[in-house]
XYZ file of C-alpha atoms in Angstrom:
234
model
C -52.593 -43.357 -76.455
C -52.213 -40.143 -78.325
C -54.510 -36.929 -77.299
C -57.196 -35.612 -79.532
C -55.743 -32.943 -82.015
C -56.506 -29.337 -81.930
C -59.452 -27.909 -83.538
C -60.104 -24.573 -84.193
C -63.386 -22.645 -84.333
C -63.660 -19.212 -86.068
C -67.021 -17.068 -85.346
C -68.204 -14.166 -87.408
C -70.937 -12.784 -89.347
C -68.991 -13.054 -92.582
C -71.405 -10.428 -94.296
C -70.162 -11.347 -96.985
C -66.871 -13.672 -96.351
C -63.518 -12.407 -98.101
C -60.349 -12.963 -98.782
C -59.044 -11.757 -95.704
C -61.280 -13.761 -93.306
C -59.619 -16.626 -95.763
C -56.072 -15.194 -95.091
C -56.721 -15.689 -91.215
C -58.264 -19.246 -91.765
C -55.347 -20.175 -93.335
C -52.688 -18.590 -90.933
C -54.539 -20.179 -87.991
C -54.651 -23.847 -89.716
C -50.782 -23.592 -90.540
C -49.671 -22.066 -87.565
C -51.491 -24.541 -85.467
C -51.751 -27.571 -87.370
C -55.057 -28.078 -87.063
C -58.474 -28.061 -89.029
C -60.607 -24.832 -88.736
C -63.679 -24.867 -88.652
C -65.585 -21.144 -90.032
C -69.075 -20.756 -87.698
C -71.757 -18.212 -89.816
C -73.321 -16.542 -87.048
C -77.878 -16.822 -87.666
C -77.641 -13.844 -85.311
C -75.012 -11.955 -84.685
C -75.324 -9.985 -80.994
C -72.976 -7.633 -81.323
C -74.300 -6.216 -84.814
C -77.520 -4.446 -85.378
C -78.281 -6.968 -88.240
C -76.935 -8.967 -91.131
C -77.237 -7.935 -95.043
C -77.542 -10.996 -96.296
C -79.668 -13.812 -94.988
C -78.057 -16.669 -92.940
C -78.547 -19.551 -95.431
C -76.766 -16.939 -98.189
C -73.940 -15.924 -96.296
C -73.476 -20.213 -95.015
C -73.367 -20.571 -99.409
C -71.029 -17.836 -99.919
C -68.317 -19.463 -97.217
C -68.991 -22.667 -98.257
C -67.922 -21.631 -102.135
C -65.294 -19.631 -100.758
C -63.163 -22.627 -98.969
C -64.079 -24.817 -101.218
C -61.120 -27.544 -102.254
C -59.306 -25.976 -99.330
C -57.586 -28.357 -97.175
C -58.468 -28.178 -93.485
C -61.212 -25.639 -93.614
C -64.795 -26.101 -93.320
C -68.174 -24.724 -92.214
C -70.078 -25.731 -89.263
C -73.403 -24.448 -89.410
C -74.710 -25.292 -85.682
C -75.155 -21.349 -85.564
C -77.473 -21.480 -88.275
C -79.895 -23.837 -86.705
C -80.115 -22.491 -83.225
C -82.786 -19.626 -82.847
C -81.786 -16.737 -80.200
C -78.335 -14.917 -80.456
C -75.497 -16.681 -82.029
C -73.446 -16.317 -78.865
C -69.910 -17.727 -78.520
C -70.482 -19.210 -74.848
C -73.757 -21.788 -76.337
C -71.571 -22.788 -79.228
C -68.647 -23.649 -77.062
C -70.534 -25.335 -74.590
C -72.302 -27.563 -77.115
C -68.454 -28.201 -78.548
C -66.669 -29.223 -75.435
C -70.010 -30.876 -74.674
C -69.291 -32.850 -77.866
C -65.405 -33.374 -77.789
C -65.304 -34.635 -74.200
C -63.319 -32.534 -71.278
C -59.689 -33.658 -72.541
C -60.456 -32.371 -76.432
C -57.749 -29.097 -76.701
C -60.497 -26.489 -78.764
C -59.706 -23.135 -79.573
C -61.778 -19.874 -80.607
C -60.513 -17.532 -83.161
C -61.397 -13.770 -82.775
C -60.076 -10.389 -84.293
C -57.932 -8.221 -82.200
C -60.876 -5.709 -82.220
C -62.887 -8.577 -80.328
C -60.326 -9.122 -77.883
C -60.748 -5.436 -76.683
C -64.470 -5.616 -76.522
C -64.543 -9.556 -74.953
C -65.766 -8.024 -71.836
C -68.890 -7.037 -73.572
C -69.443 -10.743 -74.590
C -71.991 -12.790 -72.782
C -70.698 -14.923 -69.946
C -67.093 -13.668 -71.199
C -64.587 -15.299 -68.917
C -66.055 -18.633 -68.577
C -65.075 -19.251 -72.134
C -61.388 -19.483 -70.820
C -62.888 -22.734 -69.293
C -64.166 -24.251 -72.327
C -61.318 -23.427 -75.077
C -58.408 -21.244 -75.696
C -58.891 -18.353 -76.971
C -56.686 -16.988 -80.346
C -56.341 -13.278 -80.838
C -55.027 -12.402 -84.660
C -52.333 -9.889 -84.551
C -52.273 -7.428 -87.317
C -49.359 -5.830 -88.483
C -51.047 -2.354 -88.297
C -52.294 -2.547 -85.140
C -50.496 -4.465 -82.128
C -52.747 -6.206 -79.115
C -49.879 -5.974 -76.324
C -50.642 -5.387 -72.373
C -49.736 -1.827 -72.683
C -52.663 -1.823 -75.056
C -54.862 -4.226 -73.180
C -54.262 -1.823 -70.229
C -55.241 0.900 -71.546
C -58.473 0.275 -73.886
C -59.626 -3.157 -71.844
C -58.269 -3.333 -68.701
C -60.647 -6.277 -67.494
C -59.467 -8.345 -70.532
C -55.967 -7.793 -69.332
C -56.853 -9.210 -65.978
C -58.500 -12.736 -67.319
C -55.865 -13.408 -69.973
C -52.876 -12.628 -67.414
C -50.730 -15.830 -67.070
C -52.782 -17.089 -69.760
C -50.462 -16.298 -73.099
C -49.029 -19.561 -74.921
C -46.387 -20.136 -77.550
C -48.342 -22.438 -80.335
C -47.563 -25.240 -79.814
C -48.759 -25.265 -76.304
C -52.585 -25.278 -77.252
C -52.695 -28.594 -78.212
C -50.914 -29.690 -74.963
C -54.177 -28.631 -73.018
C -58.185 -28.413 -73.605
C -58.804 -24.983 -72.935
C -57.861 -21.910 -70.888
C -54.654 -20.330 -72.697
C -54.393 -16.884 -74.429
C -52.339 -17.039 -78.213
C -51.537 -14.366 -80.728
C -51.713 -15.539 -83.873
C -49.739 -12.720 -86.228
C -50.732 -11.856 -89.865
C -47.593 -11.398 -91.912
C -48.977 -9.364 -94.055
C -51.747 -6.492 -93.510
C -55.139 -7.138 -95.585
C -57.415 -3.790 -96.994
C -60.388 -6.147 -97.170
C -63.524 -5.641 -94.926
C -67.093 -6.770 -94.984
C -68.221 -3.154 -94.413
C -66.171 -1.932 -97.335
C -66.905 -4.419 -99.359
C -70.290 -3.920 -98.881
C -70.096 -0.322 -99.836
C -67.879 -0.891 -102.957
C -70.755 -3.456 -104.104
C -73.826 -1.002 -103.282
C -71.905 1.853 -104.976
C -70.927 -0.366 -108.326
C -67.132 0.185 -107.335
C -64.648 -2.267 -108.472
C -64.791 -5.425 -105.332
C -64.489 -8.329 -107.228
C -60.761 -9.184 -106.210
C -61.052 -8.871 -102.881
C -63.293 -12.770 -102.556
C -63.128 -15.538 -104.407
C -64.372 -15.945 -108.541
C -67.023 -18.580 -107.350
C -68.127 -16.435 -104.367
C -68.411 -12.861 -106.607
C -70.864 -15.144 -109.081
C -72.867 -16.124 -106.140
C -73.313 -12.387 -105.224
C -73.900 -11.586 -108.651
C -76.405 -13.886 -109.130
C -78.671 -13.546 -105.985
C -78.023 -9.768 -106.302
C -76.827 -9.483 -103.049
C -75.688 -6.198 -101.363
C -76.634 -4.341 -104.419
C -78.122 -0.689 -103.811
C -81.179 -0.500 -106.077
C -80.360 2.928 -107.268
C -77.253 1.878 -109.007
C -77.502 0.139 -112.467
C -74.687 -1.776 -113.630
C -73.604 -3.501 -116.339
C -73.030 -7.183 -116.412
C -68.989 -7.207 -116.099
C -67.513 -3.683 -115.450
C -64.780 -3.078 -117.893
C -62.701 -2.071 -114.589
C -63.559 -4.665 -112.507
C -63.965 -8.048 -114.436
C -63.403 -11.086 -111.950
């Protein structure tokens, strides 16, 4: 009888979701061989709030993978009231998949050095793996680890994995996935190119830029703009 396939879960706010959140989807999916599954956070609980409303930002990602093989949205986030935090979500998963089901949580490297600030932290070694993303810019190593998150260090110790490994198990290994290439997008800045009628079209989808242009999100009310920016047409 062959064991249940990986699946992969990747968190965020995605306030608003880019191409570079898509870039990571992607690398994790082929890297793994496994479906990924993108989780809107309702509320966020290590952000002071959201810019756009949950249900908009759950429209945006859904228009942004759509047609994309292996990537989806699950919106159990959406539909739980409280903090959106990553322990409750991956208790109600392994809760769901059975103890044998290998699951696996997908974080940025900047998450990795605060996951000691996370609520109930190391117990989610005991209900997934955990995948770091390794940007070329900035390398998550143990010399790193020891320095800016020392506590970190200590749970994921004797935890790292090659790939191929996470599937062998249901939980409780440590994987960096790397980014071959380094990606200038950011929510924040994209936010702030929008608000400031700066050219931000290329860095998300054509479907998901008409979205935001036509619930006028992120917009700063100050700045008038004209329908398609000669600089900046999708």
């Amino acid at each position: 009888m062959s064991s249940p396939p990986l699946r992969v879960f990747y968190g965020g706010s995605f306030d608003p979701v880019h191409n570079g959140h898509l870039a990571i989807a992607r690398a994790a999916r082929d890297l793994l061989h496994a479906e990924v599954a993108l989780v809107p956070a309702r509320d966020p609980p290590h952000k002071d709030a959201t810019h756009a409303d949950a249900d908009q930002r759950a429209q945006l990602l859904a228009l942004a993978i759509e047609g994309e093989p292996g990537l989806r949205v699950d919106p159990r986030e959406l539909h739980r009231a409280g903090p959106s935090y990553t322990f409750d979500t991956l208790t109600e998963l392994r809760a769901e998949a059975g103890p044998g089901a290998p699951l696996a949580w997908l974080v940025g490297a900047d998450s990795v050095l605060q996951l000691h600030t996370w609520h109930r932290w190391r117990e989610l070694f005991d209900l997934a793996h955990i995948v770091a993303v390794q940007r070329p810019d900035a390398r998550l190593d143990a010399a790193r680890l020891r320095e800016q998150a020392p506590q970190v260090l200590a749970q994921i110790n004797g935890r790292w994995l090659p790939p191929d490994a996470l599937a062998e198990g249901p939980a409780g290994g440590f994987l960096l996935l790397p980014l071959a290439q380094l990606r200038p997008e950011s929510s924040t800045e994209l936010r702030r190119r929008i608000a400031a009628g700066e050219p931000w079209r290329e860095w998300v989808p054509a479907a998901v830029a008409a979205r935001i242009d036509s619930l006028h999100l992120y917009r700063n009310p100050a700045v008038i703009l004209p329908a398609f920016p000669s600089s900046d047409r999708p």
